[in-house]
Amino acid sequence: MSSYLGLPTYIYDHMTPEEKKVFLGNIKEPAVIRGMFKPEAGKMNINQISKLFRNVTLPVEIYDTYETTTTEADSGRSTVPELFDHWKTDQLPRLYCAEVDLFEQMIPKAQEERLLKALHNPNIDPREVKALMLYLGKDHASGLHLHVNSDFILNQLFGTKTVYIFNNYDNPNIHKNSTFNNYGSNIRVNASNFAKEDFFSLDHSKMKIHKVTLQPGDSLLIPPWSWHATQGHGVNMSITQIFDRSDLTYLLTNPNLILDYISEDYHIILSILLVIIVIYYIRRRNR
């Protein structure tokens, strides 16, 4: 008998206007929305994606082992057709195009417009997307992590992906890396928003974990206090939309995320430094 828990699940075509508020504003809890990225996802396959990206080179993670959740990766670049050709061989190195913001890539203007239009989820138009992250791999897993300061909506385009997810304090055996790991390190597995533990080697039967497998067209809502790890099945592709959130009260109940929130937002850091400088000069004048 499975020890995993389910998640609140909606069918997009059957959702009421009131129910749709779960993704039109600040995300209050993890939830699955089946079919929210259709019909766009139904048009996607390996050939279609190859035509959309063509000869655009994208950042890739390069692993010299089949294990990708606890192993440090080298970095390189590859086109999408080259990735598909490499995955046909099932040989090392393992290549994973992960956490690639398509808004920041060097893509010819006309091609970029076609690409972003094809990958756009029209059902979330009221919210401004601040980043559009591509995850494209074959049987790749991601280590346990959380996103700290933003709302994420993971959209499955083709292939399937299983996501394990739980709230920040649900499992006391999980410990976050130090906030200061963000500095001087570009290895995602060691970043401050990742867990110290190897999630896939833990005894899940002793933990509180929600589990869902996303099919093409499905979307998963991920608030910033939710730990999650993923396991792709075969060649698969996800597009994750990132949104700013106005409700920061979750930091009051998740104090271990406050420093990470501040460190990831340079506007906050600059504001704090400005206040410190002003106070310093006021005190000097009053001496």
One Martini backbone bead per residue (centre of mass of N, CA, C, O) as a GRO file, in nm:
protein
  287
    1MET     BB    1   0.095   0.036   0.023
    2SER     BB    2   0.080   0.360  -0.014
    3SER     BB    3   0.232   0.653   0.157
    4TYR     BB    4   0.116   0.853  -0.024
    5LEU     BB    5  -0.015   1.163  -0.104
    6GLY     BB    6  -0.236   1.375  -0.214
    7LEU     BB    7  -0.386   1.635  -0.410
    8PRO     BB    8  -0.535   1.892  -0.503
    9THR     BB    9  -0.782   1.849  -0.772
   10TYR     BB   10  -0.827   1.970  -1.106
   11ILE     BB   11  -1.045   2.050  -1.380
   12TYR     BB   12  -1.030   2.297  -1.588
   13ASP     BB   13  -1.310   2.268  -1.749
   14HIS     BB   14  -1.462   2.250  -1.438
   15MET     BB   15  -1.399   2.525  -1.338
   16THR     BB   16  -1.461   2.783  -1.151
   17PRO     BB   17  -1.404   3.110  -1.098
   18GLU     BB   18  -1.332   3.060  -0.800
   19GLU     BB   19  -1.124   2.827  -0.843
   20LYS     BB   20  -0.922   3.002  -1.030
   21LYS     BB   21  -0.788   3.164  -0.788
   22VAL     BB   22  -0.550   2.960  -0.726
   23PHE     BB   23  -0.378   3.099  -0.995
   24LEU     BB   24  -0.442   3.427  -1.004
   25GLY     BB   25  -0.287   3.426  -0.734
   26ASN     BB   26  -0.174   3.360  -0.454
   27ILE     BB   27  -0.039   3.076  -0.346
   28LYS     BB   28  -0.167   2.852  -0.084
   29GLU     BB   29  -0.129   2.564  -0.237
   30PRO     BB   30  -0.083   2.274  -0.348
   31ALA     BB   31  -0.175   2.191  -0.697
   32VAL     BB   32  -0.377   2.028  -0.942
   33ILE     BB   33  -0.417   2.089  -1.307
   34ARG     BB   34  -0.598   1.943  -1.538
   35GLY     BB   35  -0.550   2.085  -1.857
   36MET     BB   36  -0.425   2.390  -1.848
   37PHE     BB   37  -0.221   2.339  -2.121
   38LYS     BB   38  -0.457   2.318  -2.299
   39PRO     BB   39  -0.371   2.260  -2.634
   40GLU     BB   40  -0.063   2.306  -2.642
   41ALA     BB   41   0.051   2.023  -2.552
   42GLY     BB   42  -0.076   1.859  -2.799
   43LYS     BB   43   0.152   1.991  -3.006
   44MET     BB   44   0.380   1.838  -2.860
   45ASN     BB   45   0.708   1.731  -2.973
   46ILE     BB   46   1.007   1.657  -3.089
   47ASN     BB   47   0.972   1.791  -3.367
   48GLN     BB   48   0.848   2.060  -3.275
   49ILE     BB   49   1.078   2.150  -3.086
   50SER     BB   50   1.303   2.146  -3.297
   51LYS     BB   51   1.173   2.369  -3.477
   52LEU     BB   52   1.162   2.597  -3.263
   53PHE     BB   53   1.483   2.593  -3.187
   54ARG     BB   54   1.688   2.461  -3.356
   55ASN     BB   55   2.009   2.640  -3.337
   56VAL     BB   56   1.976   2.691  -3.045
   57THR     BB   57   2.171   2.753  -2.771
   58LEU     BB   58   2.189   2.578  -2.457
   59PRO     BB   59   2.205   2.516  -2.144
   60VAL     BB   60   2.393   2.246  -1.981
   61GLU     BB   61   2.410   1.954  -1.801
   62ILE     BB   62   2.705   1.753  -1.709
   63TYR     BB   63   2.721   1.400  -1.664
   64ASP     BB   64   2.938   1.114  -1.558
   65THR     BB   65   2.659   1.005  -1.452
   66TYR     BB   66   2.338   0.866  -1.382
   67GLU     BB   67   2.355   1.048  -1.138
   68THR     BB   68   2.176   1.378  -1.059
   69THR     BB   69   2.104   1.466  -0.744
   70THR     BB   70   2.429   1.448  -0.608
   71THR     BB   71   2.578   1.559  -0.861
   72GLU     BB   72   2.812   1.724  -1.008
   73ALA     BB   73   2.821   1.965  -1.276
   74ASP     BB   74   2.879   2.045  -1.579
   75SER     BB   75   2.907   2.291  -1.836
   76GLY     BB   76   2.710   2.372  -2.135
   77ARG     BB   77   2.616   2.335  -2.486
   78SER     BB   78   2.301   2.302  -2.680
   79THR     BB   79   2.093   2.170  -2.893
   80VAL     BB   80   1.800   2.013  -2.922
   81PRO     BB   81   1.868   1.806  -3.148
   82GLU     BB   82   2.126   1.706  -3.003
   83LEU     BB   83   1.987   1.591  -2.757
   84PHE     BB   84   1.809   1.381  -2.896
   85ASP     BB   85   2.044   1.226  -3.026
   86HIS     BB   86   2.189   1.151  -2.761
   87TRP     BB   87   1.949   0.994  -2.618
   88LYS     BB   88   1.947   0.751  -2.820
   89THR     BB   89   2.222   0.616  -2.695
   90ASP     BB   90   2.250   0.592  -2.375
   91GLN     BB   91   2.499   0.775  -2.305
   92LEU     BB   92   2.773   0.901  -2.193
   93PRO     BB   93   2.682   1.175  -2.107
   94ARG     BB   94   2.459   1.348  -1.919
   95LEU     BB   95   2.190   1.553  -2.039
   96TYR     BB   96   2.062   1.874  -1.900
   97CYS     BB   97   1.790   2.098  -1.943
   98ALA     BB   98   1.799   2.331  -1.674
   99GLU     BB   99   1.688   2.623  -1.569
  100VAL     BB  100   1.596   2.785  -1.842
  101ASP     BB  101   1.566   3.110  -1.936
  102LEU     BB  102   1.401   3.223  -2.218
  103PHE     BB  103   1.432   3.539  -2.171
  104GLU     BB  104   1.778   3.507  -2.175
  105GLN     BB  105   1.807   3.421  -2.462
  106MET     BB  106   1.971   3.394  -2.779
  107ILE     BB  107   1.710   3.495  -2.993
  108PRO     BB  108   1.566   3.551  -3.259
  109LYS     BB  109   1.298   3.743  -3.274
  110ALA     BB  110   1.101   3.578  -3.452
  111GLN     BB  111   1.156   3.307  -3.307
  112GLU     BB  112   1.083   3.397  -3.021
  113GLU     BB  113   0.786   3.459  -3.075
  114ARG     BB  114   0.705   3.171  -3.159
  115LEU     BB  115   0.803   3.024  -2.908
  116LEU     BB  116   0.645   3.180  -2.684
  117LYS     BB  117   0.366   3.129  -2.804
  118ALA     BB  118   0.379   2.812  -2.789
  119LEU     BB  119   0.452   2.830  -2.453
  120HIS     BB  120   0.194   2.965  -2.382
  121ASN     BB  121  -0.032   3.024  -2.108
  122PRO     BB  122  -0.349   3.164  -2.141
  123ASN     BB  123  -0.468   3.096  -1.838
  124ILE     BB  124  -0.245   3.331  -1.700
  125ASP     BB  125  -0.266   3.637  -1.791
  126PRO     BB  126  -0.312   3.811  -1.522
  127ARG     BB  127  -0.020   3.711  -1.481
  128GLU     BB  128   0.306   3.800  -1.451
  129VAL     BB  129   0.583   3.682  -1.612
  130LYS     BB  130   0.931   3.666  -1.502
  131ALA     BB  131   0.971   3.354  -1.585
  132LEU     BB  132   1.090   3.090  -1.830
  133MET     BB  133   1.133   2.753  -1.762
  134LEU     BB  134   1.343   2.498  -1.880
  135TYR     BB  135   1.274   2.132  -1.897
  136LEU     BB  136   1.506   1.896  -2.054
  137GLY     BB  137   1.483   1.534  -2.061
  138LYS     BB  138   1.611   1.195  -1.956
  139ASP     BB  139   1.536   1.052  -1.665
  140HIS     BB  140   1.543   1.294  -1.481
  141ALA     BB  141   1.647   1.422  -1.168
  142SER     BB  142   1.561   1.616  -0.882
  143GLY     BB  143   1.633   1.761  -0.615
  144LEU     BB  144   1.563   1.882  -0.314
  145HIS     BB  145   1.346   2.179  -0.316
  146LEU     BB  146   1.304   2.539  -0.305
  147HIS     BB  147   1.189   2.893  -0.390
  148VAL     BB  148   1.107   3.105  -0.140
  149ASN     BB  149   1.004   3.395  -0.342
  150SER     BB  150   0.795   3.226  -0.533
  151ASP     BB  151   0.576   3.143  -0.778
  152PHE     BB  152   0.493   2.818  -0.920
  153ILE     BB  153   0.428   2.679  -1.259
  154LEU     BB  154   0.405   2.353  -1.369
  155ASN     BB  155   0.435   2.248  -1.713
  156GLN     BB  156   0.332   1.980  -1.908
  157LEU     BB  157   0.403   1.891  -2.242
  158PHE     BB  158   0.589   1.622  -2.253
  159GLY     BB  159   0.551   1.362  -2.113
  160THR     BB  160   0.653   1.253  -1.783
  161LYS     BB  161   0.609   1.355  -1.425
  162THR     BB  162   0.728   1.318  -1.098
  163VAL     BB  163   0.606   1.462  -0.787
  164TYR     BB  164   0.749   1.562  -0.478
  165ILE     BB  165   0.559   1.702  -0.193
  166PHE     BB  166   0.614   1.951   0.078
  167ASN     BB  167   0.626   2.110   0.358
  168ASN     BB  168   0.871   2.258   0.534
  169TYR     BB  169   0.770   2.110   0.836
  170ASP     BB  170   0.684   1.802   0.781
  171ASN     BB  171   1.010   1.710   0.783
  172PRO     BB  172   1.265   1.696   1.020
  173ASN     BB  173   1.487   1.536   0.827
  174ILE     BB  174   1.501   1.814   0.683
  175HIS     BB  175   1.780   2.013   0.549
  176LYS     BB  176   1.902   2.313   0.481
  177ASN     BB  177   2.106   2.487   0.332
  178SER     BB  178   2.299   2.738   0.345
  179THR     BB  179   2.258   3.058   0.254
  180PHE     BB  180   2.578   3.095   0.170
  181ASN     BB  181   2.584   2.891  -0.080
  182ASN     BB  182   2.522   3.105  -0.310
  183TYR     BB  183   2.820   3.180  -0.276
  184GLY     BB  184   3.049   3.064  -0.515
  185SER     BB  185   2.805   2.881  -0.648
  186ASN     BB  186   2.676   2.676  -0.944
  187ILE     BB  187   2.559   2.437  -0.782
  188ARG     BB  188   2.247   2.331  -0.724
  189VAL     BB  189   2.283   2.108  -0.500
  190ASN     BB  190   2.434   2.347  -0.304
  191ALA     BB  191   2.219   2.525  -0.265
  192SER     BB  192   2.014   2.684  -0.033
  193ASN     BB  193   1.736   2.544  -0.167
  194PHE     BB  194   1.864   2.279  -0.075
  195ALA     BB  195   1.904   1.974   0.043
  196LYS     BB  196   2.121   1.771   0.218
  197GLU     BB  197   1.956   1.543   0.136
  198ASP     BB  198   1.883   1.235  -0.018
  199PHE     BB  199   1.572   1.179  -0.104
  200PHE     BB  200   1.586   0.890  -0.267
  201SER     BB  201   1.725   0.742   0.006
  202LEU     BB  202   1.482   0.763   0.168
  203ASP     BB  203   1.223   0.684   0.395
  204HIS     BB  204   0.903   0.753   0.294
  205SER     BB  205   0.721   0.599   0.510
  206LYS     BB  206   0.829   0.830   0.739
  207MET     BB  207   0.678   1.042   0.559
  208LYS     BB  208   0.532   1.349   0.441
  209ILE     BB  209   0.403   1.283   0.110
  210HIS     BB  210   0.341   1.411  -0.199
  211LYS     BB  211   0.202   1.263  -0.508
  212VAL     BB  212   0.261   1.323  -0.869
  213THR     BB  213   0.156   1.268  -1.209
  214LEU     BB  214   0.236   1.427  -1.506
  215GLN     BB  215   0.067   1.518  -1.783
  216PRO     BB  216  -0.003   1.638  -2.066
  217GLY     BB  217  -0.131   1.964  -1.958
  218ASP     BB  218  -0.035   1.977  -1.679
  219SER     BB  219  -0.050   2.141  -1.350
  220LEU     BB  220   0.165   2.286  -1.086
  221LEU     BB  221   0.135   2.425  -0.773
  222ILE     BB  222   0.406   2.632  -0.617
  223PRO     BB  223   0.496   2.730  -0.329
  224PRO     BB  224   0.774   2.862  -0.143
  225TRP     BB  225   0.728   2.623   0.105
  226SER     BB  226   0.781   2.383  -0.107
  227TRP     BB  227   0.896   2.085  -0.126
  228HIS     BB  228   1.076   1.936  -0.418
  229ALA     BB  229   1.078   1.651  -0.641
  230THR     BB  230   1.197   1.494  -0.950
  231GLN     BB  231   1.076   1.249  -1.212
  232GLY     BB  232   1.154   1.151  -1.511
  233HIS     BB  233   1.001   0.998  -1.815
  234GLY     BB  234   1.189   1.000  -2.027
  235VAL     BB  235   1.119   1.208  -2.262
  236ASN     BB  236   1.087   1.546  -2.134
  237MET     BB  237   0.870   1.849  -2.081
  238SER     BB  238   0.903   2.166  -1.912
  239ILE     BB  239   0.718   2.463  -1.803
  240THR     BB  240   0.810   2.733  -1.588
  241GLN     BB  241   0.633   2.964  -1.405
  242ILE     BB  242   0.714   3.289  -1.272
  243PHE     BB  243   0.602   3.465  -0.970
  244ASP     BB  244   0.513   3.717  -0.805
  245ARG     BB  245   0.443   3.805  -0.458
  246SER     BB  246   0.250   3.984  -0.207
  247ASP     BB  247   0.243   3.747   0.000
  248LEU     BB  248   0.464   3.727   0.306
  249THR     BB  249   0.348   3.563   0.561
  250TYR     BB  250   0.509   3.289   0.535
  251LEU     BB  251   0.768   3.393   0.687
  252LEU     BB  252   0.649   3.368   0.980
  253THR     BB  253   0.623   3.033   0.944
  254ASN     BB  254   0.927   3.054   0.778
  255PRO     BB  255   1.215   3.160   0.908
  256ASN     BB  256   1.432   2.988   0.732
  257LEU     BB  257   1.364   3.190   0.464
  258ILE     BB  258   1.445   3.488   0.505
  259LEU     BB  259   1.743   3.505   0.412
  260ASP     BB  260   1.688   3.399   0.127
  261TYR     BB  261   1.494   3.617   0.041
  262ILE     BB  262   1.694   3.853   0.071
  263SER     BB  263   1.936   3.738  -0.106
  264GLU     BB  264   1.745   3.724  -0.380
  265ASP     BB  265   1.686   4.044  -0.316
  266TYR     BB  266   1.854   4.331  -0.392
  267HIS     BB  267   1.651   4.548  -0.303
  268ILE     BB  268   1.656   4.473  -0.004
  269ILE     BB  269   1.956   4.505   0.044
  270LEU     BB  270   1.973   4.806  -0.039
  271SER     BB  271   1.769   4.908   0.170
  272ILE     BB  272   1.923   4.816   0.422
  273LEU     BB  273   2.186   4.972   0.362
  274LEU     BB  274   2.056   5.253   0.357
  275VAL     BB  275   1.952   5.253   0.646
  276ILE     BB  276   2.226   5.212   0.782
  277ILE     BB  277   2.360   5.470   0.670
  278VAL     BB  278   2.160   5.675   0.784
  279ILE     BB  279   2.192   5.600   1.082
  280TYR     BB  280   2.495   5.653   1.099
  281TYR     BB  281   2.484   5.962   1.026
  282ILE     BB  282   2.291   6.052   1.246
  283ARG     BB  283   2.468   5.964   1.485
  284ARG     BB  284   2.714   6.141   1.412
  285ARG     BB  285   2.565   6.418   1.429
  286ASN     BB  286   2.467   6.367   1.744
  287ARG     BB  287   2.761   6.376   1.888
   0.00000   0.00000   0.00000
